[in-house]
PDB file of C-alpha atoms in Angstrom:
ATOM      1  CA  MET A   1      -8.903 -12.176  19.411  1.00 48.00           C
ATOM      2  CA  LYS A   2      -7.638  -8.913  20.933  1.00 51.00           C
ATOM      3  CA  PHE A   3      -9.252  -6.916  18.125  1.00 47.00           C
ATOM      4  CA  PHE A   4     -12.679  -8.517  18.630  1.00 44.00           C
ATOM      5  CA  LEU A   5     -12.368  -7.915  22.385  1.00 45.00           C
ATOM      6  CA  LYS A   6     -11.616  -4.230  21.771  1.00 50.00           C
ATOM      7  CA  ALA A   7     -14.531  -3.958  19.335  1.00 48.00           C
ATOM      8  CA  PHE A   8     -16.874  -5.561  21.867  1.00 45.00           C
ATOM      9  CA  LEU A   9     -15.695  -3.235  24.638  1.00 46.00           C
ATOM     10  CA  ALA A  10     -16.148  -0.218  22.343  1.00 48.00           C
ATOM     11  CA  LEU A  11     -19.694  -1.267  21.522  1.00 45.00           C
ATOM     12  CA  LEU A  12     -20.378  -1.920  25.206  1.00 45.00           C
ATOM     13  CA  ALA A  13     -19.064   1.553  26.080  1.00 48.00           C
ATOM     14  CA  LEU A  14     -21.356   3.148  23.498  1.00 45.00           C
ATOM     15  CA  MET A  15     -24.318   1.397  25.079  1.00 44.00           C
ATOM     16  CA  ILE A  16     -23.355   2.110  28.693  1.00 41.00           C
ATOM     17  CA  THR A  17     -22.504   5.804  28.240  1.00 45.00           C
ATOM     18  CA  PRO A  18     -26.160   6.957  28.070  1.00 44.00           C
ATOM     19  CA  LEU A  19     -26.830   5.153  31.356  1.00 39.00           C
ATOM     20  CA  ALA A  20     -24.209   7.291  33.067  1.00 42.00           C
ATOM     21  CA  PHE A  21     -26.225  10.375  32.117  1.00 42.00           C
ATOM     22  CA  GLY A  22     -29.590   8.907  33.087  1.00 43.00           C
ATOM     23  CA  ALA A  23     -30.817   8.347  29.523  1.00 43.00           C
ATOM     24  CA  ASP A  24     -32.915   5.446  28.342  1.00 43.00           C
ATOM     25  CA  VAL A  25     -31.152   2.667  26.451  1.00 42.00           C
ATOM     26  CA  SER A  26     -32.901   0.311  24.050  1.00 44.00           C
ATOM     27  CA  LEU A  27     -31.975  -2.135  21.338  1.00 44.00           C
ATOM     28  CA  ASP A  28     -32.552   0.638  18.782  1.00 49.00           C
ATOM     29  CA  ALA A  29     -28.861   1.464  19.215  1.00 47.00           C
ATOM     30  CA  ILE A  30     -27.941  -1.728  17.360  1.00 50.00           C
ATOM     31  CA  ARG A  31     -30.896  -1.800  14.929  1.00 53.00           C
ATOM     32  CA  VAL A  32     -30.656  -3.079  11.333  1.00 51.00           C
ATOM     33  CA  THR A  33     -33.537  -1.952   9.110  1.00 53.00           C
ATOM     34  CA  THR A  34     -34.422  -3.709   5.851  1.00 54.00           C
ATOM     35  CA  ASN A  35     -35.833  -1.398   3.188  1.00 54.00           C
ATOM     36  CA  PRO A  36     -38.526  -2.421   0.664  1.00 56.00           C
ATOM     37  CA  ASP A  37     -35.927  -2.593  -2.104  1.00 55.00           C
ATOM     38  CA  GLY A  38     -33.927  -5.182  -0.141  1.00 52.00           C
ATOM     39  CA  SER A  39     -31.166  -2.840   1.055  1.00 54.00           C
ATOM     40  CA  GLN A  40     -30.337  -2.463   4.721  1.00 53.00           C
ATOM     41  CA  ASP A  41     -29.767   0.578   6.920  1.00 56.00           C
ATOM     42  CA  TYR A  42     -27.639   0.333  10.042  1.00 53.00           C
ATOM     43  CA  SER A  43     -27.942   2.349  13.221  1.00 55.00           C
ATOM     44  CA  VAL A  44     -25.275   4.882  14.133  1.00 58.00           C
ATOM     45  CA  THR A  45     -23.775   2.515  16.722  1.00 61.00           C
ATOM     46  CA  ILE A  46     -23.200  -0.228  14.160  1.00 61.00           C
ATOM     47  CA  GLN A  47     -21.833   2.288  11.657  1.00 62.00           C
ATOM     48  CA  ILE A  48     -19.312   3.522  14.221  1.00 67.00           C
ATOM     49  CA  LEU A  49     -18.292  -0.057  14.979  1.00 66.00           C
ATOM     50  CA  ILE A  50     -17.803  -0.738  11.260  1.00 66.00           C
ATOM     51  CA  ILE A  51     -15.706   2.422  10.887  1.00 67.00           C
ATOM     52  CA  MET A  52     -13.525   1.392  13.841  1.00 69.00           C
ATOM     53  CA  THR A  53     -13.052  -2.021  12.226  1.00 68.00           C
ATOM     54  CA  VAL A  54     -11.999  -0.461   8.925  1.00 65.00           C
ATOM     55  CA  LEU A  55      -9.572   1.887  10.676  1.00 66.00           C
ATOM     56  CA  SER A  56      -7.867  -1.083  12.330  1.00 68.00           C
ATOM     57  CA  PHE A  57      -7.139  -2.453   8.837  1.00 66.00           C
ATOM     58  CA  LEU A  58      -5.973   0.926   7.500  1.00 68.00           C
ATOM     59  CA  PRO A  59      -2.194   0.253   7.861  1.00 73.00           C
ATOM     60  CA  SER A  60      -2.546  -2.996   5.916  1.00 73.00           C
ATOM     61  CA  ILE A  61      -4.606  -1.242   3.245  1.00 72.00           C
ATOM     62  CA  ILE A  62      -1.978   1.499   2.841  1.00 73.00           C
ATOM     63  CA  ILE A  63       0.866  -1.010   2.628  1.00 79.00           C
ATOM     64  CA  MET A  64      -0.678  -3.688   0.433  1.00 80.00           C
ATOM     65  CA  MET A  65      -3.235  -1.904  -1.780  1.00 82.00           C
ATOM     66  CA  THR A  66      -1.261   1.192  -2.808  1.00 85.00           C
ATOM     67  CA  SER A  67       2.120   2.028  -4.320  1.00 86.00           C
ATOM     68  CA  PHE A  68       3.777   1.864  -0.887  1.00 88.00           C
ATOM     69  CA  THR A  69       5.254  -1.638  -1.254  1.00 88.00           C
ATOM     70  CA  ARG A  70       7.085  -0.985  -4.517  1.00 89.00           C
ATOM     71  CA  ILE A  71       8.559   2.283  -3.285  1.00 90.00           C
ATOM     72  CA  VAL A  72       9.799   1.040   0.085  1.00 91.00           C
ATOM     73  CA  VAL A  73      11.358  -2.114  -1.430  1.00 90.00           C
ATOM     74  CA  VAL A  74      13.164  -0.120  -4.140  1.00 91.00           C
ATOM     75  CA  MET A  75      14.465   2.366  -1.586  1.00 90.00           C
ATOM     76  CA  ALA A  76      15.748  -0.441   0.641  1.00 89.00           C
ATOM     77  CA  ILE A  77      17.523  -2.099  -2.308  1.00 88.00           C
ATOM     78  CA  LEU A  78      19.032   1.259  -3.313  1.00 88.00           C
ATOM     79  CA  ARG A  79      20.431   1.729   0.175  1.00 88.00           C
ATOM     80  CA  GLN A  80      21.958  -1.743   0.043  1.00 85.00           C
ATOM     81  CA  ALA A  81      23.437  -1.101  -3.415  1.00 85.00           C
ATOM     82  CA  LEU A  82      25.106   2.089  -2.199  1.00 83.00           C
ATOM     83  CA  GLY A  83      26.629   0.170   0.703  1.00 81.00           C
ATOM     84  CA  LEU A  84      24.983   2.407   3.300  1.00 80.00           C
ATOM     85  CA  GLN A  85      23.549   0.167   5.998  1.00 77.00           C
ATOM     86  CA  THR A  86      21.624   2.742   8.026  1.00 78.00           C
ATOM     87  CA  THR A  87      21.534   5.844   5.809  1.00 80.00           C
ATOM     88  CA  PRO A  88      18.852   6.822   5.002  1.00 82.00           C
ATOM     89  CA  SER A  89      17.287   5.382   8.129  1.00 85.00           C
ATOM     90  CA  ASN A  90      14.218   3.160   8.091  1.00 86.00           C
ATOM     91  CA  GLN A  91      12.075   6.045   9.340  1.00 88.00           C
ATOM     92  CA  ILE A  92      13.164   8.239   6.421  1.00 89.00           C
ATOM     93  CA  ILE A  93      12.563   5.478   3.862  1.00 88.00           C
ATOM     94  CA  ILE A  94       9.087   4.781   5.240  1.00 89.00           C
ATOM     95  CA  GLY A  95       8.325   8.519   5.308  1.00 88.00           C
ATOM     96  CA  ILE A  96       9.426   8.932   1.678  1.00 88.00           C
ATOM     97  CA  ALA A  97       7.377   5.904   0.633  1.00 88.00           C
ATOM     98  CA  LEU A  98       4.323   7.140   2.526  1.00 87.00           C
ATOM     99  CA  PHE A  99       4.210  10.675   1.125  1.00 88.00           C
ATOM    100  CA  LEU A 100       5.191   9.545  -2.369  1.00 89.00           C
ATOM    101  CA  SER A 101       2.342   7.022  -2.173  1.00 88.00           C
ATOM    102  CA  PHE A 102      -0.098   9.809  -1.265  1.00 88.00           C
ATOM    103  CA  PHE A 103       1.156  11.749  -4.303  1.00 89.00           C
ATOM    104  CA  ILE A 104       0.730   8.766  -6.633  1.00 88.00           C
ATOM    105  CA  MET A 105      -2.635   7.738  -5.180  1.00 86.00           C
ATOM    106  CA  SER A 106      -4.101  11.267  -5.100  1.00 88.00           C
ATOM    107  CA  PRO A 107      -6.184  10.798  -8.302  1.00 87.00           C
ATOM    108  CA  VAL A 108      -7.612   7.561  -6.897  1.00 87.00           C
ATOM    109  CA  LEU A 109      -8.360   9.162  -3.526  1.00 85.00           C
ATOM    110  CA  SER A 110      -9.999  12.152  -5.207  1.00 88.00           C
ATOM    111  CA  GLN A 111     -12.254   9.883  -7.235  1.00 87.00           C
ATOM    112  CA  MET A 112     -13.196   7.877  -4.136  1.00 85.00           C
ATOM    113  CA  HIS A 113     -14.043  11.114  -2.342  1.00 83.00           C
ATOM    114  CA  ASP A 114     -16.159  12.518  -5.186  1.00 85.00           C
ATOM    115  CA  THR A 115     -18.071   9.343  -6.024  1.00 84.00           C
ATOM    116  CA  ALA A 116     -18.430   7.660  -2.628  1.00 80.00           C
ATOM    117  CA  LEU A 117     -17.552   9.682   0.457  1.00 80.00           C
ATOM    118  CA  GLU A 118     -19.125  13.021  -0.407  1.00 82.00           C
ATOM    119  CA  PRO A 119     -22.505  11.553  -1.533  1.00 82.00           C
ATOM    120  CA  TYR A 120     -22.573   9.403   1.603  1.00 75.00           C
ATOM    121  CA  MET A 121     -21.877  12.398   3.846  1.00 78.00           C
ATOM    122  CA  ASN A 122     -24.705  14.233   2.086  1.00 80.00           C
ATOM    123  CA  ASP A 123     -27.067  11.296   2.748  1.00 74.00           C
ATOM    124  CA  THR A 124     -27.719  10.753  -0.949  1.00 81.00           C
ATOM    125  CA  ILE A 125     -26.501   7.131  -0.971  1.00 76.00           C
ATOM    126  CA  SER A 126     -26.389   4.342   1.598  1.00 74.00           C
ATOM    127  CA  ALA A 127     -23.280   3.043   3.345  1.00 70.00           C
ATOM    128  CA  LYS A 128     -23.321  -0.127   1.243  1.00 75.00           C
ATOM    129  CA  GLU A 129     -23.534   1.850  -1.991  1.00 80.00           C
ATOM    130  CA  ALA A 130     -20.697   4.130  -0.837  1.00 79.00           C
ATOM    131  CA  PHE A 131     -18.543   1.086  -0.093  1.00 78.00           C
ATOM    132  CA  ASN A 132     -19.249  -0.403  -3.522  1.00 82.00           C
ATOM    133  CA  ARG A 133     -18.452   2.885  -5.251  1.00 84.00           C
ATOM    134  CA  ALA A 134     -15.221   3.311  -3.282  1.00 82.00           C
ATOM    135  CA  GLN A 135     -13.984  -0.068  -4.507  1.00 83.00           C
ATOM    136  CA  ILE A 136     -14.108   0.942  -8.187  1.00 84.00           C
ATOM    137  CA  PRO A 137     -11.147   3.424  -8.304  1.00 87.00           C
ATOM    138  CA  ILE A 138      -8.842   1.272  -6.153  1.00 86.00           C
ATOM    139  CA  HIS A 139      -9.860  -1.800  -8.173  1.00 86.00           C
ATOM    140  CA  LYS A 140      -8.916  -0.049 -11.428  1.00 87.00           C
ATOM    141  CA  PHE A 141      -5.585   1.086  -9.983  1.00 87.00           C
ATOM    142  CA  MET A 142      -4.575  -2.355  -8.745  1.00 88.00           C
ATOM    143  CA  LEU A 143      -5.751  -4.024 -11.954  1.00 87.00           C
ATOM    144  CA  SER A 144      -3.632  -1.666 -14.069  1.00 86.00           C
ATOM    145  CA  GLN A 145      -0.506  -2.609 -12.077  1.00 87.00           C
ATOM    146  CA  THR A 146      -1.114  -6.362 -11.854  1.00 87.00           C
ATOM    147  CA  ARG A 147       0.218  -8.914 -14.310  1.00 88.00           C
ATOM    148  CA  PRO A 148      -2.389 -11.150 -15.974  1.00 86.00           C
ATOM    149  CA  SER A 149      -0.293 -14.203 -15.083  1.00 87.00           C
ATOM    150  CA  ASP A 150      -0.534 -13.373 -11.378  1.00 86.00           C
ATOM    151  CA  ILE A 151      -4.299 -12.872 -11.647  1.00 86.00           C
ATOM    152  CA  ALA A 152      -4.634 -16.222 -13.405  1.00 84.00           C
ATOM    153  CA  LEU A 153      -2.537 -17.892 -10.701  1.00 85.00           C
ATOM    154  CA  PHE A 154      -4.666 -16.734  -7.782  1.00 86.00           C
ATOM    155  CA  ALA A 155      -7.890 -17.216  -9.747  1.00 84.00           C
ATOM    156  CA  GLU A 156      -6.877 -20.847 -10.164  1.00 84.00           C
ATOM    157  CA  PHE A 157      -6.231 -21.132  -6.430  1.00 82.00           C
ATOM    158  CA  ALA A 158      -9.662 -19.607  -5.715  1.00 79.00           C
ATOM    159  CA  ASN A 159     -11.388 -21.792  -8.339  1.00 82.00           C
ATOM    160  CA  GLU A 160     -12.645 -18.734 -10.208  1.00 78.00           C
ATOM    161  CA  LYS A 161     -12.970 -18.406 -13.966  1.00 80.00           C
ATOM    162  CA  ILE A 162     -11.800 -15.030 -15.238  1.00 75.00           C
ATOM    163  CA  THR A 163     -13.866 -14.008 -18.258  1.00 74.00           C
ATOM    164  CA  ASP A 164     -13.464 -10.273 -17.795  1.00 72.00           C
ATOM    165  CA  GLU A 165     -10.434  -8.892 -15.930  1.00 71.00           C
ATOM    166  CA  SER A 166     -12.352  -5.736 -15.006  1.00 72.00           C
ATOM    167  CA  LYS A 167     -14.667  -7.900 -12.874  1.00 78.00           C
ATOM    168  CA  VAL A 168     -11.963  -9.756 -10.932  1.00 81.00           C
ATOM    169  CA  SER A 169     -12.922 -10.116  -7.268  1.00 82.00           C
ATOM    170  CA  LEU A 170     -10.834  -8.334  -4.654  1.00 80.00           C
ATOM    171  CA  LYS A 171      -9.917 -11.603  -2.929  1.00 83.00           C
ATOM    172  CA  VAL A 172      -8.076 -12.577  -6.125  1.00 85.00           C
ATOM    173  CA  LEU A 173      -6.862  -9.124  -7.153  1.00 86.00           C
ATOM    174  CA  ILE A 174      -5.263  -8.063  -3.849  1.00 86.00           C
ATOM    175  CA  PRO A 175      -2.774 -10.979  -3.490  1.00 87.00           C
ATOM    176  CA  ALA A 176      -2.059 -10.856  -7.236  1.00 89.00           C
ATOM    177  CA  PHE A 177      -1.337  -7.132  -6.945  1.00 90.00           C
ATOM    178  CA  MET A 178       1.013  -7.719  -4.000  1.00 90.00           C
ATOM    179  CA  VAL A 179       3.001 -10.359  -5.899  1.00 90.00           C
ATOM    180  CA  SER A 180       3.215  -8.135  -8.991  1.00 91.00           C
ATOM    181  CA  GLU A 181       4.413  -5.188  -6.928  1.00 90.00           C
ATOM    182  CA  LEU A 182       7.164  -7.257  -5.306  1.00 90.00           C
ATOM    183  CA  LYS A 183       8.229  -8.610  -8.686  1.00 91.00           C
ATOM    184  CA  THR A 184       8.350  -5.137 -10.220  1.00 90.00           C
ATOM    185  CA  ALA A 185      10.237  -3.729  -7.229  1.00 90.00           C
ATOM    186  CA  PHE A 186      12.924  -6.422  -7.503  1.00 91.00           C
ATOM    187  CA  GLN A 187      13.263  -5.818 -11.241  1.00 90.00           C
ATOM    188  CA  ILE A 188      13.837  -2.113 -10.624  1.00 89.00           C
ATOM    189  CA  GLY A 189      16.237  -2.964  -7.791  1.00 88.00           C
ATOM    190  CA  PHE A 190      18.264  -5.238 -10.088  1.00 89.00           C
ATOM    191  CA  MET A 191      18.713  -2.414 -12.583  1.00 89.00           C
ATOM    192  CA  LEU A 192      19.799  -0.102  -9.766  1.00 87.00           C
ATOM    193  CA  PHE A 193      22.371  -2.584  -8.518  1.00 86.00           C
ATOM    194  CA  LEU A 194      24.242  -2.967 -11.835  1.00 87.00           C
ATOM    195  CA  PRO A 195      26.187   0.349 -11.997  1.00 86.00           C
ATOM    196  CA  PHE A 196      27.204   0.121  -8.339  1.00 86.00           C
ATOM    197  CA  LEU A 197      28.249  -3.504  -8.831  1.00 85.00           C
ATOM    198  CA  VAL A 198      30.524  -2.423 -11.695  1.00 85.00           C
ATOM    199  CA  ILE A 199      32.199   0.134  -9.430  1.00 85.00           C
ATOM    200  CA  ASP A 200      32.757  -2.534  -6.767  1.00 81.00           C
ATOM    201  CA  LEU A 201      34.320  -4.902  -9.318  1.00 84.00           C
ATOM    202  CA  VAL A 202      36.617  -2.201 -10.750  1.00 83.00           C
ATOM    203  CA  VAL A 203      37.800  -1.072  -7.310  1.00 81.00           C
ATOM    204  CA  SER A 204      38.315  -4.663  -6.177  1.00 81.00           C
ATOM    205  CA  SER A 205      40.381  -5.454  -9.306  1.00 82.00           C
ATOM    206  CA  ILE A 206      42.558  -2.366  -8.847  1.00 80.00           C
ATOM    207  CA  LEU A 207      43.218  -3.191  -5.202  1.00 77.00           C
ATOM    208  CA  MET A 208      44.124  -6.780  -6.104  1.00 78.00           C
ATOM    209  CA  ALA A 209      46.527  -5.564  -8.813  1.00 78.00           C
ATOM    210  CA  MET A 210      48.192  -3.198  -6.343  1.00 78.00           C
ATOM    211  CA  GLY A 211      48.566  -5.946  -3.766  1.00 75.00           C
ATOM    212  CA  MET A 212      46.355  -4.137  -1.257  1.00 72.00           C
ATOM    213  CA  MET A 213      44.330  -7.216  -0.382  1.00 70.00           C
ATOM    214  CA  MET A 214      43.994  -6.265   3.277  1.00 71.00           C
ATOM    215  CA  LEU A 215      42.061  -3.120   2.417  1.00 68.00           C
ATOM    216  CA  SER A 216      38.311  -3.623   2.115  1.00 72.00           C
ATOM    217  CA  PRO A 217      37.026  -2.719  -1.369  1.00 69.00           C
ATOM    218  CA  MET A 218      33.802  -1.436   0.197  1.00 75.00           C
ATOM    219  CA  ILE A 219      35.657   1.346   2.012  1.00 76.00           C
ATOM    220  CA  VAL A 220      37.254   2.573  -1.232  1.00 77.00           C
ATOM    221  CA  SER A 221      34.243   2.134  -3.512  1.00 79.00           C
ATOM    222  CA  LEU A 222      31.742   3.820  -1.184  1.00 83.00           C
ATOM    223  CA  PRO A 223      32.836   7.434  -1.895  1.00 83.00           C
ATOM    224  CA  PHE A 224      32.867   6.752  -5.646  1.00 84.00           C
ATOM    225  CA  LYS A 225      29.350   5.292  -5.544  1.00 85.00           C
ATOM    226  CA  ILE A 226      28.049   8.257  -3.557  1.00 86.00           C
ATOM    227  CA  MET A 227      29.776  10.694  -5.928  1.00 86.00           C
ATOM    228  CA  LEU A 228      28.295   8.936  -8.973  1.00 84.00           C
ATOM    229  CA  PHE A 229      24.826   8.938  -7.427  1.00 84.00           C
ATOM    230  CA  VAL A 230      25.019  12.651  -6.621  1.00 86.00           C
ATOM    231  CA  LEU A 231      26.471  13.644 -10.015  1.00 87.00           C
ATOM    232  CA  VAL A 232      23.668  11.973 -11.961  1.00 84.00           C
ATOM    233  CA  ASP A 233      21.056  13.497  -9.615  1.00 84.00           C
ATOM    234  CA  GLY A 234      20.110  10.023  -8.447  1.00 83.00           C
ATOM    235  CA  TRP A 235      17.335  10.975  -6.041  1.00 87.00           C
ATOM    236  CA  ALA A 236      15.400  12.861  -8.717  1.00 87.00           C
ATOM    237  CA  LEU A 237      15.884  10.002 -11.186  1.00 87.00           C
ATOM    238  CA  ILE A 238      14.726   7.364  -8.704  1.00 87.00           C
ATOM    239  CA  MET A 239      11.686   9.357  -7.557  1.00 87.00           C
ATOM    240  CA  GLY A 240      10.740  10.272 -11.112  1.00 86.00           C
ATOM    241  CA  SER A 241      11.110   6.680 -12.307  1.00 86.00           C
ATOM    242  CA  LEU A 242       8.972   5.342  -9.462  1.00 87.00           C
ATOM    243  CA  VAL A 243       6.216   7.878 -10.088  1.00 87.00           C
ATOM    244  CA  SER A 244       6.223   7.300 -13.865  1.00 85.00           C
ATOM    245  CA  SER A 245       6.182   3.519 -13.337  1.00 83.00           C
ATOM    246  CA  PHE A 246       2.610   3.932 -12.033  1.00 82.00           C
ATOM    247  CA  GLY A 247       1.559   5.960 -15.060  1.00 75.00           C
ATOM    248  CA  VAL A 248       1.361   9.273 -13.178  1.00 66.00           C
ATOM    249  CA  GLY A 249       2.074  12.265 -15.394  1.00 55.00           C
ATOM    250  CA  THR A 250       2.097  10.198 -18.606  1.00 53.00           C
TER     251      THR A 250
END
């Protein structure tokens, strides 16, 4: 409700501003023109309103339609496996996930720019055509990372028959992609947990054998886990594995 109120106020401001400067205002500001071929052209005011609407959904698009989710979940699990509750901080993890996502998504963004944004800015295609073209690269990316079983699950919920996976609708593909990303992130996190779990078990067994039951195993195992992670160049391995898991550089 708050979003629609803001959108209405923004549109109202665009219509009232010319009055403040003594200009004439007509309904042409919110005009929709139907072309002979059936397509529609929107006035600048409506285009600005649509752009503002899309920008309000931009955080959700970045989080749920890119590689961001997998990266941030894996990083959070890694921090938990190391036994570091606040290091790296949430801001650092989100920053790493954000810029690594831009690196992974750069081929998709470049294709969207070349095929949709640039022709639209040059007035060679309509806004609707630009939107349809922009969907193709992101659709291919999400489809390549989504399990067929997840697509079939949400297609069943939506009562859609999937005959060609390349033509799956976004309303089915987006939730299927989100579930697949979470599943993949937890699989990677499980593999990360194993070596640190072994260190915890070994340290706990040694402390029990020495009768030092009052000493927390976490305090003793933490330096060994950090040392192991640094010696194997853990950050480079984790970043490289995450990037390669999306097929970048392969």
